[in-house]
Amino acid sequence: MTSNIFETDLPKTAANHVALSPISFIERAASVYPDYTAVVHGDVRRTWAETFERVKRMANALAKRGIGPGRTVSAMLANTPEMFELHFAVPMTGGVLNTINTRLDADTVGYILNHGEADIFMVDPEFVEIAKGAVARSGRDLLVVDVPDAMYEGDNAPIGATTYDALLREGEAGEAYWKPDDEWAAISLNYTSGTTGDPKGVVYHHRGAYLNALSNAHDWGMQPHPVYLWTLPMFHCNGWCYCWTLAALAGTAVCLRAVREKPILDLMRREKVTHFCGAPIVLNTLATAPDALKKDLPVPIHAMTAAAPPPAAVIKRVEAMGITVTHTYGLTETYGPAVVCAWKAAWNDLSDDERAAKKARQGVRYTVLEDIMVADPDTMEPVPHDGATIGEIFFRGNNVMRGYLKNPAANAAAFRNGWFASGDLAVMHEDNYIEIKDRSKDIIISGGENISSIEIESVLYRNPRISEAAVVARPDERWGETPCAFIVLKPGEVMTQDEVIAYCRQNMAKFKAPKTVIFEDLPKTSTGKVQKYVLRQKARRMNES
Amino acid sequence: MTSNIFETDLPKTAANHVALSPISFIERAASVYPDYTAVVHGDVRRTWAETFERVKRMANALAKRGIGPGRTVSAMLANTPEMFELHFAVPMTGGVLNTINTRLDADTVGYILNHGEADIFMVDPEFVEIAKGAVARSGRDLLVVDVPDAMYEGDNAPIGATTYDALLREGEAGEAYWKPDDEWAAISLNYTSGTTGDPKGVVYHHRGAYLNALSNAHDWGMQPHPVYLWTLPMFHCNGWCYCWTLAALAGTAVCLRAVREKPILDLMRREKVTHFCGAPIVLNTLATAPDALKKDLPVPIHAMTAAAPPPAAVIKRVEAMGITVTHTYGLTETYGPAVVCAWKAAWNDLSDDERAAKKARQGVRYTVLEDIMVADPDTMEPVPHDGATIGEIFFRGNNVMRGYLKNPAANAAAFRNGWFASGDLAVMHEDNYIEIKDRSKDIIISGGENISSIEIESVLYRNPRISEAAVVARPDERWGETPCAFIVLKPGEVMTQDEVIAYCRQNMAKFKAPKTVIFEDLPKTSTGKVQKYVLRQKARRMNES
């Protein structure tokens, strides 16, 4: 073997090897497009130069407060400019941004603050009640920071020791800030409802954030300077990485507190929105809006949807409005979308139903996802590409998470033979597009939110009148899926459906409570295991009858 | 200091860390868009599935012939499908692709084959004469492979031991192929005319190729499935990385043997071309074509130009044809374009001249270039952003070469304080756009080709009748620049301009020969050094008078 001439004297240097990080995107946007609008929120309009100035000040302020590598800033915020800014400011300290689902209950948020070892907790006035409870339960000595918002219409009193603006005044924009030496450094922490009661903390790194942000633009065919409406919560997978994509494209982030038809459609007109994302329920909200609200939209507008296949009727209605729909699929563990139903021009000639059937498929790998496989989970043998044989979806690539924080057991289960096991069941079609046939058996996705059936079951089991409980997904035209509980009461006990639902709403985040309750014996295997697939079939048949 | 919880138990695994490589792009294109057209050349049309099949067979054949990590495949080819395929097949062996400028002379090509340690040499029939001489001079025991082309109109006899098609038959498409474990692995070797006589071998790696290919698409706003006409030689920086960009976008590579107006304009119509690249002379060729040839172009067509600022008159004429022009700048050392004159909508309202002046600026960093600086080369202190103070352009990022092959002295000179020194002189404008004021003092860029003034001078000095010689760039409307020689003859000797030019054409690649020869004493410093800036001013003034 001769020596390799290309491996001699050609080392990495600071000139030719730089750690990938989305911090680079905002630096470029502010340098090249300083006067372009970065953020819009109500009457607030800030350029990329102004936004970067604020981001640098906040990064410096957070660093002075002790945030750096290994430290966590948690945020329970609406889609505001501050939430957007934190996606850059926290990474620019070396710290980790932990955005928390604002629909969770105080117990769960408290668990997250504790498990993620939050040092600072940013709170929107709308969520102060939950936040207060969460801080108490967290057992952590936290700096709570109020983040007031002029667009908030309630009158909740502040709970923090300081405010976002006061913190901003502590920082200097001219000070040096942190950038990674190693692109594998953690950038964010996103908790996902796992199949057990405790949420799991998914760790993203700078490399994956950078690459998935680019792939978002590449695979959606986005051109520079999109005007992006925040119908998708930024707390979901860092707004599926679109916070960073917008910096890479020097686009405009049009903020939005609540997903309601009138503000959405008004903002689309006022800001000439080009792109937005969300679960199919967002599309449905637009499809069913009064015609008067839909006038003069700046079409075409591009929508990306995930969490459930968009129903044919919804696609038809929004496309009639001039909104094109791209269907994507992914998990918190894959930085959000990592699979896209890449559209082919030849399909445009199909009937509405055929087109919807094509579009309902989850599709093919994102450009930066290295590989996707549907395989037998025991043998890891790929299924034939026949559109019929069911297997589990496995991912492999740079937009797969580093892993679950402080959870070796979950990591051991998730990473198998060099693949990430999604838990979702699908077929592989002849044209190499995947189509999900059954979600991970213990997850229900309702309006874009993951709900653990096991978490609901454990609450139900705690009720003294309930003997047995099993929860499965029931298909729903509006929400995608809703939780459906099958219940066996203890002998002599009586409970109504409404009582079961009310009990659940008191003991978990309200959106997780079952929408359907059925009292009947549970089908079981010979070894006594509940046959959930039988219950899922029953839940599906309810909609057909 | 507490331990960093994010650095515990979250290692890189095969599931979440994959070496970046453009091999991933062709795998995806073939899997997702197997029936889309990948390559067009005359009557040949091949899909991405067919192209990938051929690429896999060639990779396997090359591997069987001993190509792998540390081995080099050189190619002296026109813009043919085979040249395109080699951009994937050679990397899929772990080997390094060395594409050679087809305009070079046999001595230089022989030097490159020797220095790059080529094992296989692919040759187009048009270049067999030069190739034969080069092989003889290389001193290497090479496998010469003829690559016939039905579009070649000459009758040169083959010179190789085998042919591309015969080699293809030696390979199996179903065999495993190489992919990098380390994205820092070399992928290609591109020789550049340096300021000394010997060309320098610029080594690219898989990481840089992947990232610059994505940045090409990102910064040009390319959407999926462009139809790309190969007016740019693929031997220039791997077609400025567009071979790989086309795979990332599942586009169509429309091949082209020679840059002539009629085939270009015919192909634009026939194939509905959307994009092409080239030096300003390519634009000029189109601008000056007869009107009859320009009819019914599938506008808008997007052109990217580099090597010299596009002249205002040319921009005006091609834009009138419906061709938009994007000006970029880079060097072989930066994977081709790494700086782009990012266009701003506000500039559309300027006058033609003002717009041309904006467009003549080299611009801002590519999204994947980390940083660019104009600085005093001695102190490395950035110049003020005043559009007036001249400094040297420095680059830093993942699309800066690994380095020059087997050339520690050149690497030491090029990499300074964590930056790559370009040798080009520029100003930084207030809006952070750079504008080149003087090319590297010893390089003349003519029709997109680099020419070393020192190489020409050393040939001139070898002429027994010449006493002193100095060569500088003279601005040229058509070629951008041409070499201009200032000569002092020995006492009593007589030579005409034409004799000097004829002598040069016999002793170097013809395109390098001076176009202007001036007999006069050379201005010198007190220490006897030729004052080239004075000569450059004279050369510039010739055009004004």
mmCIF file with all atom_site columns, N, CA, C and O in Angstrom, chain B residues 521-543:
data_model
loop_
_atom_site.group_PDB
_atom_site.id
_atom_site.type_symbol
_atom_site.label_atom_id
_atom_site.label_alt_id
_atom_site.label_comp_id
_atom_site.label_asym_id
_atom_site.label_entity_id
_atom_site.label_seq_id
_atom_site.pdbx_PDB_ins_code
_atom_site.Cartn_x
_atom_site.Cartn_y
_atom_site.Cartn_z
_atom_site.occupancy
_atom_site.B_iso_or_equiv
_atom_site.pdbx_formal_charge
_atom_site.auth_seq_id
_atom_site.auth_comp_id
_atom_site.auth_asym_id
_atom_site.auth_atom_id
_atom_site.pdbx_PDB_model_num
ATOM 1  N N  . ASP B 1 521 ? 11.766 50.663 -22.290 1.00 0.00 ? 521 ASP B N  1
ATOM 2  C CA . ASP B 1 521 ? 12.466 50.412 -21.038 1.00 0.00 ? 521 ASP B CA 1
ATOM 3  C C  . ASP B 1 521 ? 11.476 50.173 -19.905 1.00 0.00 ? 521 ASP B C  1
ATOM 4  O O  . ASP B 1 521 ? 10.393 50.763 -19.874 1.00 0.00 ? 521 ASP B O  1
ATOM 5  N N  . LEU B 1 522 ? 11.866 49.336 -18.957 1.00 0.00 ? 522 LEU B N  1
ATOM 6  C CA . LEU B 1 522 ? 10.982 49.022 -17.848 1.00 0.00 ? 522 LEU B CA 1
ATOM 7  C C  . LEU B 1 522 ? 11.217 49.988 -16.691 1.00 0.00 ? 522 LEU B C  1
ATOM 8  O O  . LEU B 1 522 ? 12.366 50.208 -16.300 1.00 0.00 ? 522 LEU B O  1
ATOM 9  N N  . PRO B 1 523 ? 10.134 50.545 -16.128 1.00 0.00 ? 523 PRO B N  1
ATOM 10 C CA . PRO B 1 523 ? 10.280 51.401 -14.940 1.00 0.00 ? 523 PRO B CA 1
ATOM 11 C C  . PRO B 1 523 ? 10.679 50.540 -13.739 1.00 0.00 ? 523 PRO B C  1
ATOM 12 O O  . PRO B 1 523 ? 10.139 49.453 -13.555 1.00 0.00 ? 523 PRO B O  1
ATOM 13 N N  . LYS B 1 524 ? 11.632 51.023 -12.969 1.00 0.00 ? 524 LYS B N  1
ATOM 14 C CA . LYS B 1 524 ? 12.115 50.217 -11.843 1.00 0.00 ? 524 LYS B CA 1
ATOM 15 C C  . LYS B 1 524 ? 12.210 51.036 -10.565 1.00 0.00 ? 524 LYS B C  1
ATOM 16 O O  . LYS B 1 524 ? 12.328 52.260 -10.607 1.00 0.00 ? 524 LYS B O  1
ATOM 17 N N  . THR B 1 525 ? 12.168 50.320 -9.478  1.00 0.00 ? 525 THR B N  1
ATOM 18 C CA . THR B 1 525 ? 12.380 50.978 -8.188  1.00 0.00 ? 525 THR B CA 1
ATOM 19 C C  . THR B 1 525 ? 13.876 51.214 -8.006  1.00 0.00 ? 525 THR B C  1
ATOM 20 O O  . THR B 1 525 ? 14.692 50.732 -8.789  1.00 0.00 ? 525 THR B O  1
ATOM 21 N N  . SER B 1 526 ? 14.210 51.918 -6.926  1.00 0.00 ? 526 SER B N  1
ATOM 22 C CA . SER B 1 526 ? 15.614 52.215 -6.678  1.00 0.00 ? 526 SER B CA 1
ATOM 23 C C  . SER B 1 526 ? 16.419 50.948 -6.455  1.00 0.00 ? 526 SER B C  1
ATOM 24 O O  . SER B 1 526 ? 17.613 50.882 -6.686  1.00 0.00 ? 526 SER B O  1
ATOM 25 N N  . THR B 1 527 ? 15.717 49.879 -6.004  1.00 0.00 ? 527 THR B N  1
ATOM 26 C CA . THR B 1 527 ? 16.434 48.619 -5.798  1.00 0.00 ? 527 THR B CA 1
ATOM 27 C C  . THR B 1 527 ? 16.399 47.749 -7.048  1.00 0.00 ? 527 THR B C  1
ATOM 28 O O  . THR B 1 527 ? 16.788 46.583 -7.009  1.00 0.00 ? 527 THR B O  1
ATOM 29 N N  . GLY B 1 528 ? 15.868 48.268 -8.132  1.00 0.00 ? 528 GLY B N  1
ATOM 30 C CA . GLY B 1 528 ? 15.924 47.540 -9.401  1.00 0.00 ? 528 GLY B CA 1
ATOM 31 C C  . GLY B 1 528 ? 14.726 46.644 -9.673  1.00 0.00 ? 528 GLY B C  1
ATOM 32 O O  . GLY B 1 528 ? 14.707 45.885 -10.638 1.00 0.00 ? 528 GLY B O  1
ATOM 33 N N  . LYS B 1 529 ? 13.668 46.699 -8.817  1.00 0.00 ? 529 LYS B N  1
ATOM 34 C CA . LYS B 1 529 ? 12.490 45.868 -9.017  1.00 0.00 ? 529 LYS B CA 1
ATOM 35 C C  . LYS B 1 529 ? 11.564 46.536 -10.045 1.00 0.00 ? 529 LYS B C  1
ATOM 36 O O  . LYS B 1 529 ? 11.330 47.755 -9.984  1.00 0.00 ? 529 LYS B O  1
ATOM 37 N N  . VAL B 1 530 ? 11.041 45.744 -10.973 1.00 0.00 ? 530 VAL B N  1
ATOM 38 C CA . VAL B 1 530 ? 10.139 46.308 -11.982 1.00 0.00 ? 530 VAL B CA 1
ATOM 39 C C  . VAL B 1 530 ? 8.867  46.828 -11.306 1.00 0.00 ? 530 VAL B C  1
ATOM 40 O O  . VAL B 1 530 ? 8.264  46.142 -10.480 1.00 0.00 ? 530 VAL B O  1
ATOM 41 N N  . GLN B 1 531 ? 8.475  48.041 -11.666 1.00 0.00 ? 531 GLN B N  1
ATOM 42 C CA . GLN B 1 531 ? 7.251  48.622 -11.079 1.00 0.00 ? 531 GLN B CA 1
ATOM 43 C C  . GLN B 1 531 ? 6.045  48.222 -11.930 1.00 0.00 ? 531 GLN B C  1
ATOM 44 O O  . GLN B 1 531 ? 5.616  48.951 -12.819 1.00 0.00 ? 531 GLN B O  1
ATOM 45 N N  . LYS B 1 532 ? 5.530  47.051 -11.624 1.00 0.00 ? 532 LYS B N  1
ATOM 46 C CA . LYS B 1 532 ? 4.440  46.527 -12.475 1.00 0.00 ? 532 LYS B CA 1
ATOM 47 C C  . LYS B 1 532 ? 3.208  47.414 -12.448 1.00 0.00 ? 532 LYS B C  1
ATOM 48 O O  . LYS B 1 532 ? 2.462  47.477 -13.428 1.00 0.00 ? 532 LYS B O  1
ATOM 49 N N  . TYR B 1 533 ? 2.962  48.092 -11.343 1.00 0.00 ? 533 TYR B N  1
ATOM 50 C CA . TYR B 1 533 ? 1.745  48.919 -11.306 1.00 0.00 ? 533 TYR B CA 1
ATOM 51 C C  . TYR B 1 533 ? 1.810  50.037 -12.332 1.00 0.00 ? 533 TYR B C  1
ATOM 52 O O  . TYR B 1 533 ? 0.801  50.445 -12.888 1.00 0.00 ? 533 TYR B O  1
ATOM 53 N N  . VAL B 1 534 ? 3.032  50.500 -12.601 1.00 0.00 ? 534 VAL B N  1
ATOM 54 C CA . VAL B 1 534 ? 3.170  51.533 -13.640 1.00 0.00 ? 534 VAL B CA 1
ATOM 55 C C  . VAL B 1 534 ? 2.813  50.947 -15.007 1.00 0.00 ? 534 VAL B C  1
ATOM 56 O O  . VAL B 1 534 ? 2.106  51.561 -15.807 1.00 0.00 ? 534 VAL B O  1
ATOM 57 N N  . LEU B 1 535 ? 3.279  49.727 -15.232 1.00 0.00 ? 535 LEU B N  1
ATOM 58 C CA . LEU B 1 535 ? 2.973  49.066 -16.506 1.00 0.00 ? 535 LEU B CA 1
ATOM 59 C C  . LEU B 1 535 ? 1.473  48.780 -16.627 1.00 0.00 ? 535 LEU B C  1
ATOM 60 O O  . LEU B 1 535 ? 0.878  48.917 -17.702 1.00 0.00 ? 535 LEU B O  1
ATOM 61 N N  . ARG B 1 536 ? 0.855  48.384 -15.512 1.00 0.00 ? 536 ARG B N  1
ATOM 62 C CA . ARG B 1 536 ? -0.588 48.125 -15.563 1.00 0.00 ? 536 ARG B CA 1
ATOM 63 C C  . ARG B 1 536 ? -1.355 49.401 -15.896 1.00 0.00 ? 536 ARG B C  1
ATOM 64 O O  . ARG B 1 536 ? -2.322 49.385 -16.643 1.00 0.00 ? 536 ARG B O  1
ATOM 65 N N  . GLN B 1 537 ? -0.902 50.523 -15.320 1.00 0.00 ? 537 GLN B N  1
ATOM 66 C CA . GLN B 1 537 ? -1.550 51.810 -15.650 1.00 0.00 ? 537 GLN B CA 1
ATOM 67 C C  . GLN B 1 537 ? -1.394 52.115 -17.136 1.00 0.00 ? 537 GLN B C  1
ATOM 68 O O  . GLN B 1 537 ? -2.343 52.540 -17.795 1.00 0.00 ? 537 GLN B O  1
ATOM 69 N N  . LYS B 1 538 ? -0.183 51.880 -17.687 1.00 0.00 ? 538 LYS B N  1
ATOM 70 C CA . LYS B 1 538 ? 0.034  52.110 -19.122 1.00 0.00 ? 538 LYS B CA 1
ATOM 71 C C  . LYS B 1 538 ? -0.891 51.233 -19.957 1.00 0.00 ? 538 LYS B C  1
ATOM 72 O O  . LYS B 1 538 ? -1.482 51.678 -20.947 1.00 0.00 ? 538 LYS B O  1
ATOM 73 N N  . ALA B 1 539 ? -0.982 49.950 -19.554 1.00 0.00 ? 539 ALA B N  1
ATOM 74 C CA . ALA B 1 539 ? -1.823 49.018 -20.314 1.00 0.00 ? 539 ALA B CA 1
ATOM 75 C C  . ALA B 1 539 ? -3.281 49.481 -20.286 1.00 0.00 ? 539 ALA B C  1
ATOM 76 O O  . ALA B 1 539 ? -3.996 49.387 -21.290 1.00 0.00 ? 539 ALA B O  1
ATOM 77 N N  . ARG B 1 540 ? -3.703 50.015 -19.137 1.00 0.00 ? 540 ARG B N  1
ATOM 78 C CA . ARG B 1 540 ? -5.077 50.510 -19.039 1.00 0.00 ? 540 ARG B CA 1
ATOM 79 C C  . ARG B 1 540 ? -5.282 51.734 -19.920 1.00 0.00 ? 540 ARG B C  1
ATOM 80 O O  . ARG B 1 540 ? -6.306 51.875 -20.576 1.00 0.00 ? 540 ARG B O  1
ATOM 81 N N  . ARG B 1 541 ? -4.271 52.616 -19.921 1.00 0.00 ? 541 ARG B N  1
ATOM 82 C CA . ARG B 1 541 ? -4.431 53.860 -20.672 1.00 0.00 ? 541 ARG B CA 1
ATOM 83 C C  . ARG B 1 541 ? -4.484 53.627 -22.184 1.00 0.00 ? 541 ARG B C  1
ATOM 84 O O  . ARG B 1 541 ? -5.079 54.415 -22.910 1.00 0.00 ? 541 ARG B O  1
ATOM 85 N N  . MET B 1 542 ? -3.863 52.532 -22.637 1.00 0.00 ? 542 MET B N  1
ATOM 86 C CA . MET B 1 542 ? -3.929 52.224 -24.073 1.00 0.00 ? 542 MET B CA 1
ATOM 87 C C  . MET B 1 542 ? -5.375 52.134 -24.556 1.00 0.00 ? 542 MET B C  1
ATOM 88 O O  . MET B 1 542 ? -5.711 52.526 -25.661 1.00 0.00 ? 542 MET B O  1
ATOM 89 N N  . ASN B 1 543 ? -6.235 51.613 -23.699 1.00 0.00 ? 543 ASN B N  1
ATOM 90 C CA . ASN B 1 543 ? -7.637 51.464 -24.101 1.00 0.00 ? 543 ASN B CA 1
ATOM 91 C C  . ASN B 1 543 ? -8.369 52.796 -24.105 1.00 0.00 ? 543 ASN B C  1
ATOM 92 O O  . ASN B 1 543 ? -9.359 52.959 -24.805 1.00 0.00 ? 543 ASN B O  1
#
